[in-house]
């Protein structure tokens, strides 16, 4: 037994160096064969996204962060066997930045890992971020109208479902926001517009701010723009009272403006032909022209407004007052028409060859009346009936008033003429 063990030991120890070399050569040969059958190569990925962890710790401190210079996207080169490389994608590479390990200079180390890789080389190994206090505030939502409504229409009121917007984000970014704005295109609109309009943020100088770290309460607001039809209508006014003795209202009433363009729903405008000022101009005891001012909005029908947004509704109405003048005329009885002569009688004016008439009225209208142009009428039978004069005999003389043909603003003193009635002679 001892001889056998000794013989075995001699076999092992004899030529030991040669045997060790054989083992090494065998390993090298194995490596060469392995490299030939599954060589090592490299592959690069330019869009490896860094995963952030422990961000909630910053949020718990009322902080928000912003990644700078796109350092959360990394170009990575991987060295590994071809059998591994052929199956790799960017999502297989783990790139992690722990935000709890942020340095004072705003850098965060990035840790890379990949199973079966011999080596990972990245174009940068730090994430660069800025940290700011989180801030929330409200801004007013304004609107901007562009384009023109269709012909014969006018833009009415604008209504937003909300007038204020809550925004939050980094204090430095939020502080730049001055207002929110929606834009409404009215081009060619002929009916009311109602739609959800996107909200954009602007600074105090009107520059649009786009920052993905700013969170808006909502991205859209329901906006309604009323589009109305238009119509031109006249304005009517009236007067009340009587001027002082010796003065007369000329009948002229000027309204400024005389015509106004109104806007409203077509169904409402179809029923409107004029705007009436229901409060008359008071000319009582007036000796001069009277001008009254009115707020026309008080007299607009419900659902109607002015087309011109700048018009405040103020109008003026002037009633013209003139002093009455006197004019004396003399006319012939032939200037009077004997009318309504009782049946069976003839009639003629007797006892005078001329008739004096005193006129009072407006100068312009008095000037239009002369001895030659003034005429009148004597209503005989109507007068007799009104005064219960029924027993008329041949040759009776009746005193009857004259009605002169005068304009509205000229009056005549009472004038009476004596009319003799004679029976019509029958043919023999």
C-alpha positions as a Python dict, from the first residue, in 0.01 Angstrom:
ca = {
    (1, 'X'): (0, 0, 0),
    (2, 'X'): (272, 241, 95),
    (3, 'X'): (458, 159, -223),
    (4, 'X'): (151, 239, -431),
    (5, 'X'): (107, 583, -271),
    (6, 'X'): (470, 665, -315),
    (7, 'X'): (454, 570, -681),
    (8, 'X'): (150, 799, -726),
    (9, 'X'): (331, 1091, -561),
    (10, 'X'): (625, 1048, -795),
    (11, 'X'): (393, 1061, -1094),
    (12, 'X'): (244, 1390, -973),
    (13, 'X'): (567, 1562, -877),
    (14, 'X'): (780, 1445, -1168),
    (15, 'X'): (775, 1712, -1449),
    (16, 'X'): (541, 1944, -1246),
    (17, 'X'): (637, 2258, -1437),
    (18, 'X'): (562, 2097, -1768),
    (19, 'X'): (226, 1983, -1641),
    (20, 'X'): (141, 2333, -1508),
    (21, 'X'): (228, 2484, -1843),
    (22, 'X'): (-5, 2238, -2010),
    (23, 'X'): (-289, 2353, -1788),
    (24, 'X'): (-217, 2720, -1868),
    (25, 'X'): (-202, 2650, -2239),
    (26, 'X'): (-531, 2468, -2218),
    (27, 'X'): (-694, 2771, -2050),
    (28, 'X'): (-555, 3011, -2310),
    (29, 'X'): (-678, 2783, -2584),
    (30, 'X'): (-1022, 2781, -2420),
    (31, 'X'): (-1026, 3161, -2407),
    (32, 'X'): (-925, 3187, -2772),
    (33, 'X'): (-1193, 2945, -2875),
    (34, 'X'): (-1449, 3135, -2664),
    (35, 'X'): (-1347, 3469, -2822),
    (36, 'X'): (-1380, 3326, -3166),
    (37, 'X'): (-1719, 3176, -3100),
    (38, 'X'): (-1857, 3471, -2885),
    (39, 'X'): (-1633, 3777, -2927),
    (40, 'X'): (-1657, 4093, -2708),
    (41, 'X'): (-1789, 4409, -2874),
    (42, 'X'): (-1926, 4757, -2794),
    (43, 'X'): (-2255, 4933, -2858),
    (44, 'X'): (-2367, 5291, -2786),
    (45, 'X'): (-2707, 5427, -2686),
    (46, 'X'): (-2765, 5804, -2701),
    (47, 'X'): (-3106, 5816, -2535),
    (48, 'X'): (-3066, 5650, -2198),
    (49, 'X'): (-3304, 5821, -1957),
    (50, 'X'): (-3191, 5877, -1596),
    (51, 'X'): (-3437, 5754, -1333),
    (52, 'X'): (-3483, 5992, -1039),
    (53, 'X'): (-3550, 5855, -692),
    (54, 'X'): (-3636, 6019, -359),
    (55, 'X'): (-3783, 6326, -531),
    (56, 'X'): (-4057, 6320, -270),
    (57, 'X'): (-3806, 6435, -10),
    (58, 'X'): (-3768, 6767, -195),
    (59, 'X'): (-4143, 6796, -240),
    (60, 'X'): (-4194, 6741, 133),
    (61, 'X'): (-3972, 7043, 195),
    (62, 'X'): (-4185, 7260, -32),
    (63, 'X'): (-3924, 7253, -305),
    (64, 'X'): (-3939, 7192, -676),
    (65, 'X'): (-3651, 7103, -904),
    (66, 'X'): (-3562, 7152, -1266),
    (67, 'X'): (-3320, 6939, -1464),
    (68, 'X'): (-3066, 7154, -1643),
    (69, 'X'): (-2894, 7111, -1979),
    (70, 'X'): (-3082, 6784, -2049),
    (71, 'X'): (-2847, 6601, -1815),
    (72, 'X'): (-3117, 6340, -1751),
    (73, 'X'): (-3046, 6198, -2098),
    (74, 'X'): (-2715, 6013, -2125),
    (75, 'X'): (-2509, 5861, -2405),
    (76, 'X'): (-2382, 5523, -2285),
    (77, 'X'): (-2131, 5284, -2445),
    (78, 'X'): (-2147, 4920, -2331),
    (79, 'X'): (-1869, 4662, -2371),
    (80, 'X'): (-2000, 4302, -2359),
    (81, 'X'): (-2001, 3975, -2551),
    (82, 'X'): (-2174, 3983, -2885),
    (83, 'X'): (-2435, 3741, -2756),
    (84, 'X'): (-2529, 4003, -2495),
    (85, 'X'): (-2499, 4308, -2719),
    (86, 'X'): (-2734, 4164, -2979),
    (87, 'X'): (-3016, 4161, -2727),
    (88, 'X'): (-2955, 4500, -2561),
    (89, 'X'): (-3172, 4813, -2576),
    (90, 'X'): (-3148, 5146, -2398),
    (91, 'X'): (-3414, 5037, -2150),
    (92, 'X'): (-3187, 4755, -2026),
    (93, 'X'): (-2937, 5005, -1890),
    (94, 'X'): (-3006, 5130, -1539),
    (95, 'X'): (-2911, 5496, -1479),
    (96, 'X'): (-3024, 5619, -1138),
    (97, 'X'): (-2985, 5956, -965),
    (98, 'X'): (-3076, 5977, -597),
    (99, 'X'): (-3206, 6328, -528),
    (100, 'X'): (-3138, 6282, -159),
    (101, 'X'): (-2767, 6297, -249),
    (102, 'X'): (-2774, 6638, -416),
    (103, 'X'): (-2453, 6834, -374),
    (104, 'X'): (-2426, 7203, -294),
    (105, 'X'): (-2336, 7280, -654),
    (106, 'X'): (-2661, 7121, -774),
    (107, 'X'): (-2507, 6798, -901),
    (108, 'X'): (-2636, 6449, -826),
    (109, 'X'): (-2424, 6136, -894),
    (110, 'X'): (-2559, 5896, -1154),
    (111, 'X'): (-2515, 5524, -1092),
    (112, 'X'): (-2504, 5292, -1397),
    (113, 'X'): (-2553, 4917, -1403),
    (114, 'X'): (-2614, 4641, -1657),
    (115, 'X'): (-2606, 4266, -1603),
    (116, 'X'): (-2359, 4074, -1823),
    (117, 'X'): (-2171, 4386, -1925),
    (118, 'X'): (-1794, 4399, -1891),
    (119, 'X'): (-1787, 4776, -1882),
    (120, 'X'): (-2021, 5080, -1902),
    (121, 'X'): (-1891, 5417, -2022),
    (122, 'X'): (-2121, 5726, -2000),
    (123, 'X'): (-2066, 6073, -2144),
    (124, 'X'): (-2141, 6220, -1800),
    (125, 'X'): (-2190, 6078, -1454),
    (126, 'X'): (-2369, 6364, -1281),
    (127, 'X'): (-2718, 6507, -1306),
    (128, 'X'): (-2737, 6887, -1292),
    (129, 'X'): (-3050, 7035, -1133),
    (130, 'X'): (-3171, 7363, -988),
    (131, 'X'): (-3385, 7363, -675),
    (132, 'X'): (-3634, 7639, -598),
    (133, 'X'): (-3912, 7706, -350),
    (134, 'X'): (-4255, 7596, -469),
    (135, 'X'): (-4501, 7885, -507),
    (136, 'X'): (-4872, 7907, -583),
    (137, 'X'): (-5060, 8219, -692),
    (138, 'X'): (-5365, 8335, -887),
    (139, 'X'): (-5355, 8538, -1207),
    (140, 'X'): (-5638, 8704, -1397),
    (141, 'X'): (-5755, 8546, -1722),
    (142, 'X'): (-5782, 8804, -1999),
    (143, 'X'): (-5916, 8759, -2349),
    (144, 'X'): (-5811, 8880, -2692),
    (145, 'X'): (-6045, 8906, -2990),
    (146, 'X'): (-5911, 8874, -3343),
    (147, 'X'): (-6090, 8895, -3676),
    (148, 'X'): (-6417, 9067, -3765),
    (149, 'X'): (-6769, 8930, -3734),
    (150, 'X'): (-6981, 8881, -4046),
    (151, 'X'): (-7144, 9169, -4233),
    (152, 'X'): (-7448, 9314, -4060),
    (153, 'X'): (-7340, 9172, -3725),
    (154, 'X'): (-7160, 9310, -3424),
    (155, 'X'): (-6969, 9151, -3140),
    (156, 'X'): (-7160, 9162, -2812),
    (157, 'X'): (-7050, 9063, -2464),
    (158, 'X'): (-6768, 8822, -2378),
    (159, 'X'): (-6805, 8580, -2088),
    (160, 'X'): (-6543, 8348, -1941),
    (161, 'X'): (-6642, 8052, -1725),
    (162, 'X'): (-6369, 8162, -1484),
    (163, 'X'): (-6180, 8490, -1450),
    (164, 'X'): (-5887, 8372, -1234),
    (165, 'X'): (-5640, 8087, -1272),
    (166, 'X'): (-5433, 7913, -1008),
    (167, 'X'): (-5076, 7834, -1110),
    (168, 'X'): (-4793, 7669, -916),
    (169, 'X'): (-4428, 7587, -975),
    (170, 'X'): (-4079, 7722, -904),
    (171, 'X'): (-4105, 8060, -735),
    (172, 'X'): (-3867, 8221, -984),
    (173, 'X'): (-4083, 8105, -1275),
    (174, 'X'): (-4419, 8176, -1113),
    (175, 'X'): (-4312, 8529, -1022),
    (176, 'X'): (-4263, 8605, -1392),
    (177, 'X'): (-4625, 8528, -1477),
    (178, 'X'): (-4837, 8846, -1492),
    (179, 'X'): (-5159, 8720, -1651),
    (180, 'X'): (-5326, 8442, -1846),
    (181, 'X'): (-5477, 8493, -2191),
    (182, 'X'): (-5720, 8322, -2426),
    (183, 'X'): (-5756, 8424, -2791),
    (184, 'X'): (-6091, 8409, -2972),
    (185, 'X'): (-6114, 8425, -3352),
    (186, 'X'): (-6432, 8606, -3465),
    (187, 'X'): (-6356, 8605, -3838),
    (188, 'X'): (-6685, 8590, -4031),
    (189, 'X'): (-6893, 8488, -3727),
    (190, 'X'): (-7268, 8543, -3767),
    (191, 'X'): (-7385, 8372, -3449),
    (192, 'X'): (-7276, 8340, -3088),
    (193, 'X'): (-6951, 8150, -3031),
    (194, 'X'): (-6902, 7919, -2733),
    (195, 'X'): (-6594, 7698, -2707),
    (196, 'X'): (-6318, 7577, -2474),
    (197, 'X'): (-6019, 7802, -2539),
    (198, 'X'): (-5663, 7711, -2444),
    (199, 'X'): (-5505, 7926, -2174),
    (200, 'X'): (-5154, 8065, -2219),
    (201, 'X'): (-4935, 8245, -1967),
    (202, 'X'): (-4763, 8582, -2022),
    (203, 'X'): (-4518, 8809, -1844),
    (204, 'X'): (-4573, 9178, -1778),
    (205, 'X'): (-4428, 9281, -2115),
    (206, 'X'): (-4655, 9050, -2314),
    (207, 'X'): (-4409, 8769, -2375),
    (208, 'X'): (-4556, 8422, -2371),
    (209, 'X'): (-4412, 8196, -2103),
    (210, 'X'): (-4378, 7824, -2165),
    (211, 'X'): (-4244, 7626, -1871),
    (212, 'X'): (-4337, 7263, -1815),
    (213, 'X'): (-4269, 7304, -1443),
    (214, 'X'): (-4556, 7552, -1407),
    (215, 'X'): (-4877, 7365, -1336),
    (216, 'X'): (-5206, 7535, -1431),
    (217, 'X'): (-5532, 7468, -1251),
    (218, 'X'): (-5681, 7398, -1593),
    (219, 'X'): (-5554, 7428, -1949),
    (220, 'X'): (-5883, 7544, -2100),
    (221, 'X'): (-6166, 7783, -2015),
    (222, 'X'): (-6514, 7790, -2167),
    (223, 'X'): (-6551, 8121, -2349),
    (224, 'X'): (-6873, 8266, -2491),
    (225, 'X'): (-6880, 8561, -2732),
    (226, 'X'): (-7223, 8694, -2824),
    (227, 'X'): (-7265, 8787, -3191),
    (228, 'X'): (-7562, 9015, -3260),
    (229, 'X'): (-7750, 9141, -3566),
    (230, 'X'): (-7774, 9519, -3622),
    (231, 'X'): (-8047, 9761, -3731),
    (232, 'X'): (-8075, 10140, -3780),
    (233, 'X'): (-8384, 10294, -3623),
    (234, 'X'): (-8503, 10654, -3570),
    (235, 'X'): (-8545, 10816, -3228),
    (236, 'X'): (-8875, 10990, -3151),
    (237, 'X'): (-8951, 11244, -2876),
    (238, 'X'): (-9242, 11468, -2775),
    (239, 'X'): (-9323, 11780, -2570),
    (240, 'X'): (-9558, 11866, -2287),
    (241, 'X'): (-9687, 12200, -2153),
    (242, 'X'): (-9745, 12541, -2311),
    (243, 'X'): (-9496, 12827, -2353),
    (244, 'X'): (-9547, 13164, -2185),
    (245, 'X'): (-9814, 13397, -2319),
    (246, 'X'): (-9697, 13555, -2641),
    (247, 'X'): (-9471, 13262, -2726),
    (248, 'X'): (-9534, 12953, -2932),
    (249, 'X'): (-9381, 12610, -2981),
    (250, 'X'): (-9280, 12593, -3346),
    (251, 'X'): (-9346, 12223, -3375),
    (252, 'X'): (-8983, 12161, -3457),
    (253, 'X'): (-8820, 11903, -3232),
    (254, 'X'): (-8462, 11808, -3307),
    (255, 'X'): (-8307, 11487, -3175),
    (256, 'X'): (-7931, 11441, -3177),
    (257, 'X'): (-7859, 11182, -3300),
    (258, 'X'): (-8177, 11128, -3501),
    (259, 'X'): (-8094, 10767, -3591),
    (260, 'X'): (-7911, 10503, -3392),
    (261, 'X'): (-7779, 10159, -3482),
    (262, 'X'): (-7886, 9897, -3231),
    (263, 'X'): (-7776, 9537, -3191),
    (264, 'X'): (-7958, 9231, -3067),
    (265, 'X'): (-8101, 8896, -3161),
    (266, 'X'): (-8269, 8901, -3502),
    (267, 'X'): (-8601, 8791, -3355),
    (268, 'X'): (-8597, 9091, -3120),
    (269, 'X'): (-8485, 9346, -3379),
    (270, 'X'): (-8760, 9244, -3621),
    (271, 'X'): (-9017, 9389, -3381),
    (272, 'X'): (-8844, 9726, -3340),
    (273, 'X'): (-8907, 10011, -3585),
    (274, 'X'): (-8821, 10312, -3364),
    (275, 'X'): (-8700, 10414, -3019),
    (276, 'X'): (-8948, 10633, -2829),
    (277, 'X'): (-8842, 10874, -2555),
    (278, 'X'): (-9141, 10829, -2328),
    (279, 'X'): (-9050, 11126, -2107),
    (280, 'X'): (-9153, 11442, -2302),
    (281, 'X'): (-8961, 11768, -2306),
    (282, 'X'): (-9133, 12013, -2069),
    (283, 'X'): (-9186, 12347, -2246),
    (284, 'X'): (-9422, 12490, -1983),
    (285, 'X'): (-9382, 12873, -1950),
    (286, 'X'): (-9086, 12862, -2188),
    (287, 'X'): (-8965, 13181, -2358),
    (288, 'X'): (-8661, 13023, -2526),
    (289, 'X'): (-8563, 12697, -2688),
    (290, 'X'): (-8562, 12409, -2441),
    (291, 'X'): (-8298, 12134, -2462),
    (292, 'X'): (-8325, 11817, -2256),
    (293, 'X'): (-8066, 11540, -2222),
    (294, 'X'): (-8163, 11173, -2200),
    (295, 'X'): (-7990, 10843, -2137),
    (296, 'X'): (-8112, 10639, -2431),
    (297, 'X'): (-8019, 10310, -2263),
    (298, 'X'): (-8326, 10357, -2041),
    (299, 'X'): (-8551, 10333, -2345),
    (300, 'X'): (-8393, 10034, -2517),
    (301, 'X'): (-8603, 9717, -2526),
    (302, 'X'): (-8475, 9420, -2329),
    (303, 'X'): (-8198, 9230, -2506),
    (304, 'X'): (-8095, 9528, -2719),
    (305, 'X'): (-7773, 9728, -2700),
    (306, 'X'): (-7584, 9987, -2905),
    (307, 'X'): (-7370, 9872, -3195),
    (308, 'X'): (-7109, 10135, -3107),
    (309, 'X'): (-6949, 10024, -2781),
    (310, 'X'): (-6805, 10372, -2725),
    (311, 'X'): (-7149, 10539, -2733),
    (312, 'X'): (-7260, 10616, -2376),
    (313, 'X'): (-7627, 10652, -2470),
    (314, 'X'): (-7654, 11028, -2411),
    (315, 'X'): (-7879, 11213, -2657),
    (316, 'X'): (-8020, 11566, -2664),
    (317, 'X'): (-8368, 11680, -2765),
    (318, 'X'): (-8440, 12046, -2844),
    (319, 'X'): (-8787, 12203, -2865),
    (320, 'X'): (-8787, 12536, -3050),
    (321, 'X'): (-8980, 12829, -2899),
    (322, 'X'): (-9044, 13160, -3076),
    (323, 'X'): (-9211, 13484, -2981),
    (324, 'X'): (-9546, 13532, -3152),
    (325, 'X'): (-9572, 13831, -3391),
    (326, 'X'): (-9877, 14024, -3509),
    (327, 'X'): (-9993, 14106, -3860),
    (328, 'X'): (-10305, 14294, -3977),
    (329, 'X'): (-10459, 14217, -4314),
    (330, 'X'): (-10760, 14343, -4507),
    (331, 'X'): (-10945, 14113, -4742),
    (332, 'X'): (-11251, 14135, -4965),
    (333, 'X'): (-11566, 13937, -4884),
    (334, 'X'): (-11501, 13763, -5215),
    (335, 'X'): (-11206, 13585, -5044),
    (336, 'X'): (-11455, 13396, -4829),
    (337, 'X'): (-11632, 13083, -4945),
    (338, 'X'): (-11996, 13049, -4843),
    (339, 'X'): (-12041, 12681, -4776),
    (340, 'X'): (-12322, 12455, -4662),
    (341, 'X'): (-12601, 12692, -4771),
    (342, 'X'): (-12945, 12574, -4652),
    (343, 'X'): (-13152, 12410, -4922),
    (344, 'X'): (-13385, 12650, -5105),
    (345, 'X'): (-13188, 12962, -5012),
    (346, 'X'): (-12928, 13187, -5165),
    (347, 'X'): (-12663, 13348, -4944),
    (348, 'X'): (-12440, 13654, -4963),
    (349, 'X'): (-12224, 13860, -4730),
    (350, 'X'): (-12373, 14199, -4663),
    (351, 'X'): (-12290, 14514, -4474),
    (352, 'X'): (-11917, 14535, -4555),
    (353, 'X'): (-11688, 14580, -4848),
    (354, 'X'): (-11370, 14477, -4665),
    (355, 'X'): (-11283, 14256, -4370),
    (356, 'X'): (-11001, 14333, -4125),
    (357, 'X'): (-10812, 14030, -3992),
    (358, 'X'): (-10555, 14032, -3711),
    (359, 'X'): (-10310, 13740, -3726),
    (360, 'X'): (-10070, 13622, -3457),
    (361, 'X'): (-9800, 13360, -3516),
    (362, 'X'): (-9447, 13273, -3619),
    (363, 'X'): (-9266, 13532, -3823),
    (364, 'X'): (-9171, 13293, -4100),
    (365, 'X'): (-9527, 13174, -4141),
    (366, 'X'): (-9683, 13519, -4107),
    (367, 'X'): (-9460, 13637, -4388),
    (368, 'X'): (-9617, 13376, -4611),
    (369, 'X'): (-9968, 13525, -4562),
    (370, 'X'): (-10085, 13833, -4754),
    (371, 'X'): (-10407, 14017, -4836),
    (372, 'X'): (-10420, 13832, -5163),
    (373, 'X'): (-10345, 13484, -5030),
    (374, 'X'): (-10563, 13478, -4720),
    (375, 'X'): (-10889, 13288, -4766),
    (376, 'X'): (-11158, 13161, -4539),
    (377, 'X'): (-11482, 12968, -4527),
    (378, 'X'): (-11825, 13037, -4378),
    (379, 'X'): (-12006, 12718, -4274),
    (380, 'X'): (-12369, 12836, -4279),
    (381, 'X'): (-12591, 12535, -4217),
    (382, 'X'): (-12349, 12385, -3964),
    (383, 'X'): (-12359, 12708, -3766),
    (384, 'X'): (-12740, 12723, -3779),
    (385, 'X'): (-12770, 12365, -3660),
    (386, 'X'): (-12518, 12409, -3380),
    (387, 'X'): (-12708, 12713, -3254),
    (388, 'X'): (-13058, 12564, -3297),
    (389, 'X'): (-13157, 12826, -3552),
    (390, 'X'): (-13427, 12654, -3751),
    (391, 'X'): (-13687, 12918, -3837),
    (392, 'X'): (-13525, 13091, -4136),
    (393, 'X'): (-13732, 13314, -4358),
    (394, 'X'): (-13662, 13504, -4675),
    (395, 'X'): (-13421, 13794, -4617),
    (396, 'X'): (-13299, 13687, -4271),
    (397, 'X'): (-12946, 13801, -4182),
    (398, 'X'): (-12730, 13574, -3961),
    (399, 'X'): (-12391, 13662, -3808),
    (400, 'X'): (-12154, 13367, -3860),
    (401, 'X'): (-11781, 13319, -3771),
    (402, 'X'): (-11518, 13282, -4042),
    (403, 'X'): (-11273, 12992, -4051),
    (404, 'X'): (-10948, 13106, -4213),
    (405, 'X'): (-10712, 12876, -4399),
    (406, 'X'): (-10398, 12917, -4188),
    (407, 'X'): (-10094, 12708, -4097),
    (408, 'X'): (-10068, 12541, -3758),
    (409, 'X'): (-9860, 12820, -3609),
    (410, 'X'): (-10071, 13117, -3717),
    (411, 'X'): (-10393, 13213, -3541),
    (412, 'X'): (-10654, 13471, -3634),
    (413, 'X'): (-10868, 13681, -3404),
    (414, 'X'): (-11238, 13596, -3425),
    (415, 'X'): (-11400, 13748, -3733),
    (416, 'X'): (-11775, 13744, -3800),
    (417, 'X'): (-11962, 13832, -4115),
    (418, 'X'): (-12329, 13903, -4174),
    (419, 'X'): (-12485, 13659, -4417),
    (420, 'X'): (-12823, 13729, -4572),
    (421, 'X'): (-13035, 13432, -4676),
    (422, 'X'): (-13295, 13476, -4951),
    (423, 'X'): (-13532, 13227, -5097),
    (424, 'X'): (-13450, 13090, -5436),
    (425, 'X'): (-13699, 13223, -5690),
    (426, 'X'): (-13891, 12953, -5866),
    (427, 'X'): (-13905, 12955, -6243),
    (428, 'X'): (-14253, 13056, -6370),
}
